[in-house]
Short mmCIF file of C-alpha atoms in Angstrom, two decimals:
data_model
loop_
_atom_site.label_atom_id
_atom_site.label_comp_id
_atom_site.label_asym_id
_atom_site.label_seq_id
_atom_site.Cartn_x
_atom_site.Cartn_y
_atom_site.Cartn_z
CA UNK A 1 18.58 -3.36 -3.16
CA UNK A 2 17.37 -2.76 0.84
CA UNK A 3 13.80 -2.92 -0.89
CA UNK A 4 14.24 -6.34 -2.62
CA UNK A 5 16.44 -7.70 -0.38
CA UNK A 6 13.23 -10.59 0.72
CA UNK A 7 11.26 -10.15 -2.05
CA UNK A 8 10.53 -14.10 -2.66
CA UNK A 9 9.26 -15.30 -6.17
CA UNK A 10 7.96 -18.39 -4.77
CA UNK A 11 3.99 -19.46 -3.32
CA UNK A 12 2.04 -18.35 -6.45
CA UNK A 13 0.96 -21.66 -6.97
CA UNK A 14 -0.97 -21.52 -3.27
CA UNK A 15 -1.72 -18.45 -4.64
CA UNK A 16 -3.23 -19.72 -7.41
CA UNK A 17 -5.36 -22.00 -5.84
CA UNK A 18 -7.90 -19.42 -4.72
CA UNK A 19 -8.93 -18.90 -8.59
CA UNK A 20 -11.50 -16.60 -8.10
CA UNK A 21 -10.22 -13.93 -5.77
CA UNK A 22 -6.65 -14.24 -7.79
CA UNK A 23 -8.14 -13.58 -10.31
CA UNK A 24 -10.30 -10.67 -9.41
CA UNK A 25 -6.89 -8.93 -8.01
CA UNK A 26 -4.81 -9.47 -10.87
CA UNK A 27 -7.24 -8.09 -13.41
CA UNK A 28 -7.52 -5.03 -10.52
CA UNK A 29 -4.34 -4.13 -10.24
CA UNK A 30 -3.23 -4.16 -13.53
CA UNK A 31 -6.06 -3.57 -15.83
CA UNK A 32 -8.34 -1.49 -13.82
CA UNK A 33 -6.37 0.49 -12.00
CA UNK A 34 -3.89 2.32 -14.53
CA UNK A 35 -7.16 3.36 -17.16
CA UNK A 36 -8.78 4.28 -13.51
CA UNK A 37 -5.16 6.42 -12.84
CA UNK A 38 -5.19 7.60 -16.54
CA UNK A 39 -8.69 8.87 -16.55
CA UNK A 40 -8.51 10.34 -13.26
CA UNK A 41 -5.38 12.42 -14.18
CA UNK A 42 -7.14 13.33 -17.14
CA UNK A 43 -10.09 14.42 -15.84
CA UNK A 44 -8.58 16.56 -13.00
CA UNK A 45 -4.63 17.08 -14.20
CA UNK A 46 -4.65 17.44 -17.74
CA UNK A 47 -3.48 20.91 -17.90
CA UNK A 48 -0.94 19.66 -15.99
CA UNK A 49 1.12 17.30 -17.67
CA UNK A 50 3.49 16.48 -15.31
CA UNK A 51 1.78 16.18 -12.46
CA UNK A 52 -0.14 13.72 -14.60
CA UNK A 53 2.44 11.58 -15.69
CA UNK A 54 3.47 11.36 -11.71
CA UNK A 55 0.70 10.70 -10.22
CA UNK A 56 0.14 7.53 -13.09
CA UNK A 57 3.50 6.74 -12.47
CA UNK A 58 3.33 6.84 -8.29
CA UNK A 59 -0.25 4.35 -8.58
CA UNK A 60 0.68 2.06 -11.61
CA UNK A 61 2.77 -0.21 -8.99
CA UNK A 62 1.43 -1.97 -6.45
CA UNK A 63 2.92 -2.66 -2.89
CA UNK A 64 5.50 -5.19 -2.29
CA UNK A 65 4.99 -5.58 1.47
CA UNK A 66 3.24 -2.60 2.91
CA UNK A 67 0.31 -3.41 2.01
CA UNK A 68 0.63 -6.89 4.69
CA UNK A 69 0.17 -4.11 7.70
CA UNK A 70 -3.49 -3.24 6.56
CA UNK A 71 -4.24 -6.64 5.53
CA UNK A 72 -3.03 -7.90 9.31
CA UNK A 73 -5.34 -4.74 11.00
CA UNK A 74 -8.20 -5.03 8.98
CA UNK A 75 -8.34 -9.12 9.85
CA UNK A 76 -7.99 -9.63 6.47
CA UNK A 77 -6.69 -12.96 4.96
CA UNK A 78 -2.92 -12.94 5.30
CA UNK A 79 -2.30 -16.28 3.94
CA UNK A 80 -3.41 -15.32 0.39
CA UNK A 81 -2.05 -11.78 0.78
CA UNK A 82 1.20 -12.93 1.31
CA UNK A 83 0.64 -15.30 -1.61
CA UNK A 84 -0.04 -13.00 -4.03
CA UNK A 85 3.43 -11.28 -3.31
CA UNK A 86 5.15 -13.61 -6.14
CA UNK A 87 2.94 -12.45 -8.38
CA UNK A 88 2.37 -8.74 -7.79
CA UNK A 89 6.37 -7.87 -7.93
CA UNK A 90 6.81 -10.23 -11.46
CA UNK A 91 3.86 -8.87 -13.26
CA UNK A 92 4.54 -4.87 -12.42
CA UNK A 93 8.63 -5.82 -13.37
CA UNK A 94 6.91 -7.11 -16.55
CA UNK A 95 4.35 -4.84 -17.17
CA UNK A 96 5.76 -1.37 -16.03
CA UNK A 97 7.34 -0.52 -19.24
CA UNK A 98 4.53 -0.97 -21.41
CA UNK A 99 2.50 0.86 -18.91
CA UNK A 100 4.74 3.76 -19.21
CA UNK A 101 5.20 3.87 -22.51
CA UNK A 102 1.25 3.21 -23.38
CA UNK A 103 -0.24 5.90 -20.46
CA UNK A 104 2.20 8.05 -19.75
CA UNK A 105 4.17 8.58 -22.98
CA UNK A 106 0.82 9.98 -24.02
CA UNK A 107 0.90 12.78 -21.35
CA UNK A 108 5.05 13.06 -21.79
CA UNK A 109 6.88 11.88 -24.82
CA UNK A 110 9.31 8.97 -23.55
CA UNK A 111 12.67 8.08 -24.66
CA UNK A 112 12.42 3.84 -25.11
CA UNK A 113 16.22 3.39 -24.85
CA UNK A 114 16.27 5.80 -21.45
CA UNK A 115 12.98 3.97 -20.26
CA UNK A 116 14.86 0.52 -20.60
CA UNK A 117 17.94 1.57 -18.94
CA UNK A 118 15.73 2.80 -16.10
CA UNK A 119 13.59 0.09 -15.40
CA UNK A 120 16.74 -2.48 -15.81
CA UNK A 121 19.13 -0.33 -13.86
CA UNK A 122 16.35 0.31 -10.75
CA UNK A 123 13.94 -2.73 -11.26
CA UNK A 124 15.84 -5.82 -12.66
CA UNK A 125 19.37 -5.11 -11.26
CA UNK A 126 18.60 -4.86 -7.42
CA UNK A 127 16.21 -7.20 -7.68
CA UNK A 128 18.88 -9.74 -8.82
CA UNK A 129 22.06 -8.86 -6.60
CA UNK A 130 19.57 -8.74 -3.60
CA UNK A 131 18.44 -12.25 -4.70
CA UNK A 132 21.89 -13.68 -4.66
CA UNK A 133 22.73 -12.50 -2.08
CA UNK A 134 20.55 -13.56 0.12
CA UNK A 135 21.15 -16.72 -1.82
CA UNK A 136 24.64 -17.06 -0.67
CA UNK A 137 24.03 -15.74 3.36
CA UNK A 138 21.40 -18.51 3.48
CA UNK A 139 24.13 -21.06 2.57
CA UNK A 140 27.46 -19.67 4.27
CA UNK A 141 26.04 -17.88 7.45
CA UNK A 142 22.23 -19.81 7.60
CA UNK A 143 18.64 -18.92 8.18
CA UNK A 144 19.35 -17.34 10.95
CA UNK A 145 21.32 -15.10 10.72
CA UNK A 146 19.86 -14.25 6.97
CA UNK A 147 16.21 -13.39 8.83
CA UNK A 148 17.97 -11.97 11.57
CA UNK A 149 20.64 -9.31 12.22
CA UNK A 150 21.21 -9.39 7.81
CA UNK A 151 17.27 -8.38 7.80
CA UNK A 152 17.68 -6.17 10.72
CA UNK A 153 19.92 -3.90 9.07
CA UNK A 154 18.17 -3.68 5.39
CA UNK A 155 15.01 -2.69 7.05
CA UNK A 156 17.68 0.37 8.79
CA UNK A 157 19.23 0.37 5.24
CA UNK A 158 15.47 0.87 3.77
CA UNK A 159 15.10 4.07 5.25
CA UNK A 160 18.07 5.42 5.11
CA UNK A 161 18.46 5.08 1.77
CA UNK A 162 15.01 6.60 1.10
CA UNK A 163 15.87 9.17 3.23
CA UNK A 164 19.12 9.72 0.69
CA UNK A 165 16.94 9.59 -2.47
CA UNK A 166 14.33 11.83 -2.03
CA UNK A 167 17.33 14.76 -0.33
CA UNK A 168 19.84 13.77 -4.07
CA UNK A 169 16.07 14.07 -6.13
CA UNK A 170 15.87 17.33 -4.41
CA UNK A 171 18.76 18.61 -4.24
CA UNK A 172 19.65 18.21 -8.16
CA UNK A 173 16.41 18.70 -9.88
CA UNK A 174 15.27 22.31 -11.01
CA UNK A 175 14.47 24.73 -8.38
CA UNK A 176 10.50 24.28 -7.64
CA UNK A 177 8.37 27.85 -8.59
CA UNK A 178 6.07 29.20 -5.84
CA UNK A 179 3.25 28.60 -8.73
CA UNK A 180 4.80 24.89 -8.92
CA UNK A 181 4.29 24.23 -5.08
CA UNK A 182 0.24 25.35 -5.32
CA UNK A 183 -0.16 22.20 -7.53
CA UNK A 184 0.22 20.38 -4.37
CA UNK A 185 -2.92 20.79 -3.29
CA UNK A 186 -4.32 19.29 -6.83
CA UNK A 187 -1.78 16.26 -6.20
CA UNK A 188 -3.07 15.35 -3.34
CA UNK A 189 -7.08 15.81 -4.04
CA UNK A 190 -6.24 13.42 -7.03
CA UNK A 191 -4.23 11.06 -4.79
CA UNK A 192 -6.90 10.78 -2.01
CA UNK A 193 -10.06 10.82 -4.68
CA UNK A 194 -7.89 7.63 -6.34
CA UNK A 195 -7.63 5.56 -3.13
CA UNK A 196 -11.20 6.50 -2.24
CA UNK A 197 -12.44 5.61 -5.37
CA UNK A 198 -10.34 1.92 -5.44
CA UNK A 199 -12.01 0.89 -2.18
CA UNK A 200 -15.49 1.32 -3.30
CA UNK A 201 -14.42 -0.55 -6.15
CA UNK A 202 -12.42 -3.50 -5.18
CA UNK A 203 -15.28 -3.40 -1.95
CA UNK A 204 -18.14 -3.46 -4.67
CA UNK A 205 -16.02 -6.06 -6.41
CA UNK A 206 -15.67 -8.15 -3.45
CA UNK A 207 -19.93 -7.79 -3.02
CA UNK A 208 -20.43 -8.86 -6.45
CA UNK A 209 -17.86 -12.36 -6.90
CA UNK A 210 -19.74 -12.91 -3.21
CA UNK A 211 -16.20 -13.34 -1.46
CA UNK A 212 -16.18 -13.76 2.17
CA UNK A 213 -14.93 -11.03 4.51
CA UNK A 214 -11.07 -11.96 5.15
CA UNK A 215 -10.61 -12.52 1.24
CA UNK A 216 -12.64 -8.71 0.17
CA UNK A 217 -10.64 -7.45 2.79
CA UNK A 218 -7.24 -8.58 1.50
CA UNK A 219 -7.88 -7.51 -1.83
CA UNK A 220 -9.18 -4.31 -1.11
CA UNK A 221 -5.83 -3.66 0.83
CA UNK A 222 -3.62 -5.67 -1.87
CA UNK A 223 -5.09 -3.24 -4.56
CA UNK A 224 -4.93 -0.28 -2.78
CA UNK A 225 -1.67 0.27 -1.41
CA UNK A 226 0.98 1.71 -4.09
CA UNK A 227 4.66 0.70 -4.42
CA UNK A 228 6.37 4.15 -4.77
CA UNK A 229 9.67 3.47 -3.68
CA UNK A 230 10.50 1.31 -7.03
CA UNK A 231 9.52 3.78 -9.44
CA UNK A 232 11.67 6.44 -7.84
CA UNK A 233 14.55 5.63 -10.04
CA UNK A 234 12.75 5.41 -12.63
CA UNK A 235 11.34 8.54 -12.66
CA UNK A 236 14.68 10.29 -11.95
CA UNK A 237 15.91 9.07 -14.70
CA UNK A 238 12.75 9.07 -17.29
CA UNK A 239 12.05 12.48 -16.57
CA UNK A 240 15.47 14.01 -15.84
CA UNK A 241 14.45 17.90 -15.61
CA UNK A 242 11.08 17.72 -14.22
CA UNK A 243 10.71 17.96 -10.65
CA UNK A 244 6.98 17.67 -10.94
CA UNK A 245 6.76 14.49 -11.94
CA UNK A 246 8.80 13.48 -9.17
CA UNK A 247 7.10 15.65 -6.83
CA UNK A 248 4.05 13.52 -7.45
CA UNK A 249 5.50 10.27 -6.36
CA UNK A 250 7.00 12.13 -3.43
CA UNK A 251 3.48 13.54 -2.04
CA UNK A 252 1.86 9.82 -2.97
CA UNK A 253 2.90 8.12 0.28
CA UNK A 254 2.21 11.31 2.39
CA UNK A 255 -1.52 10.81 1.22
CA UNK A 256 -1.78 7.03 1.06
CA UNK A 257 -0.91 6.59 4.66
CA UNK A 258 -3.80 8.23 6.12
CA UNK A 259 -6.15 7.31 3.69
CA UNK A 260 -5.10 3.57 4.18
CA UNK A 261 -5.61 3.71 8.46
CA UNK A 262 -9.48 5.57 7.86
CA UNK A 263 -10.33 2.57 5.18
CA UNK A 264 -8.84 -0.19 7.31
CA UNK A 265 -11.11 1.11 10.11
CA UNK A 266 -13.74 1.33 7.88
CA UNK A 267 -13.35 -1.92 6.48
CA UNK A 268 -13.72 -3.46 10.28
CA UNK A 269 -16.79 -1.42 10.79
CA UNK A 270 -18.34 -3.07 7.42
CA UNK A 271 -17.25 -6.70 8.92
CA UNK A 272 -19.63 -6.70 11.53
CA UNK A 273 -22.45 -4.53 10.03
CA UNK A 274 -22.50 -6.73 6.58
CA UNK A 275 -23.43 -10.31 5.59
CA UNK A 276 -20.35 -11.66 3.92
CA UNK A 277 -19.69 -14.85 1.74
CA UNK A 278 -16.98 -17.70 2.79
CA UNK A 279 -13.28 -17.30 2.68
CA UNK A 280 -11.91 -20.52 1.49
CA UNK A 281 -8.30 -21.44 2.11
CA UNK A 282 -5.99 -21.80 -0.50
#
C-alpha cells in the first residue's frame, strides 16, 4: 500500500509523444530483458533452480520510482522518465503473470490459481485502496496536506514495512543450510553481470536509434533499475517453502545499488567524452 500510495496512471500520452525512445524502452523492459534474465540464469544458475527462478523473478519488474534518483544524477531527461511511470507500473501489473508462468514455471512448476491470488492480493489490491485513498484525502483534507504530512509518513511507512517483510520472510521460511548461504556469492555475480550487461545494451541501443544524451541516459536508468519490493509478496506466496527464491530478491537490491551509483558516474563520464544526438521534448 506505502509503495503505491502515488503511483499515478496518468501522463502516458506526453509519454507517448517521444515515439521513438518510448518505444525503444518498452520493447527493453519487457521483451529484452526477461529472455536476457532467463538466459542468464540459465547459463550460470541452472543447477540451481531456485536461485533461478529468484533472480528472474527479482529483474522481471522494473522500478516504480527509484529509478528517478539516477535519472536526476546522471542529467538524464526527467520529464520523459517521469512519463514513462504510467506505463511501466500498468504493463508489469499486466504482464507479470504471464512472465511467471512462461519463464519461471519452466525452472519451478507454478500453481495458476496460487499465482493469481498472489499477484491480485500484492499487485492489484494495494494498488487500488492506495488509489482511493489518496482519492478521497485529495478531496476532504486537499493537496496539501495529501503531498505533505499524508506523503511524509508513507515514505516512513515504506520502510518500515519493508523492514517487517523481509524479518516475517525470514523468520517463517525454512531454516537456510550453510551449503544454501555459499550460493550467495553466485546470486550476486549473476545480479551484477545482469545490470552490467543492460547498460551496454540499452547504451548501445541508445548509439544505434541516435538518441541524444538526456534521452540514452534516461532509458538506460529506466531499464536498469528493478522493482523488488512488489514481487515480494508474490514470491512468499508462489514459492511458500523455498527460501532461496526469496533469498534472491532479497540480495537483488543489495547489488543493484552499487552497481547503479558506478554506471550513473559512468554515464556522466560518456556525456562529455561522446558525440550524442538531440533530445527532443515530449
Amino acid at each position: 500500500f506505502s509503495i503505491m500510495a502515488f503511483v499515478e496512471i496518468t501522463g502516458v500520452s506526453r509519454s507517448f509523444r517521444k515515439v521513438k525512445p518510448t518505444a525503444i524502452a518498452v520493447t527493453t523492459n519487457f521483451v529484452i530483458v526477461p529472455l536476457f534474465a532467463w538466459t542468464l540464469g540459465w547459463l550460470i544458475l541452472r543447477d540451481h533452480p531456485d536461485l533461478w527462478a529468484g533472480v528472474i523473478l527479482y529483474t522481471l519488474t522494473p522500478c516504480i520510482g527509484w529509478y528517478l534518483i539516477f535519472i536526476d544524477l546522471a542529467k538524464g531527461n526527467m520529464d520523459w522518465g517521469l512519463a514513462m511511470l504510467p506505463i511501466d507500473i500498468t504493463l508489469q501489473t499486466l504482464l507479470l503473470p504471464i512472465y511467471l508462468w512462461l519463464l519461471i514455471g519452466k525452472v519451478i512448476p507454478i500453481e495458476p490459481l496460487v499465482l493469481l491470488r498472489s499477484v491480485s492480493l500484492f499487485l492489484l489490491l494495494p494498488f487500488a485502496a492506495a488509489y482511493a485513498t489518496r482519492s478521497l484525502l485529495l478531496r476532504w483534507r486537499g493537496r496539501d496536506f495529501t503531498f505533505g504530512p499524508y506523503k511524509h509518513v508513507m515514505g516512513e511507512v515504506k520502510l518500515w514495512a519493508l523492514v517487517a517483510v523481509v524479518a516475517a520472510i525470514f523468520a517463517t521460511q525454512p531454516t537456510l543450510e550453510t551449503a544454501d548461504l555459499g550460493n550467495v556469492g553466485l546470486i550476486i555475480a549473476t545480479i551484477t553481470l545482469f545490470f552490467v550487461g543492460l547498460f551496454v545494451l540499452a547504451l548501445g541501443v541508445g548509439r544505434l536509434f541516435n538518441l541524444g544524451y538526456a534521452d540514452t541516459a534516461a532509458m538506460v536508468f529506466e531499464v536498469s533499475a528493478r522493482n523488488s519490493e512488489s514481487v515480494i509478496g508474490v514470491a512468499v506466496v508462489a514459492f511458500a517453502g523455498r527460501p532461496l527464491v526469496i533469498l534472491a530478491i532479497l540480495i537483488g537490491p543489495i547489488v543493484e545499488l552499487p552497481v547503479l551509483i558506478v554506471l550513473t558516474r559512468t554515464m556522466l563520464r560518456l556525456r562529455d567524452r561522446w558525440s550524442w544526438g538531440v533530445t527532443l521534448a515530449p
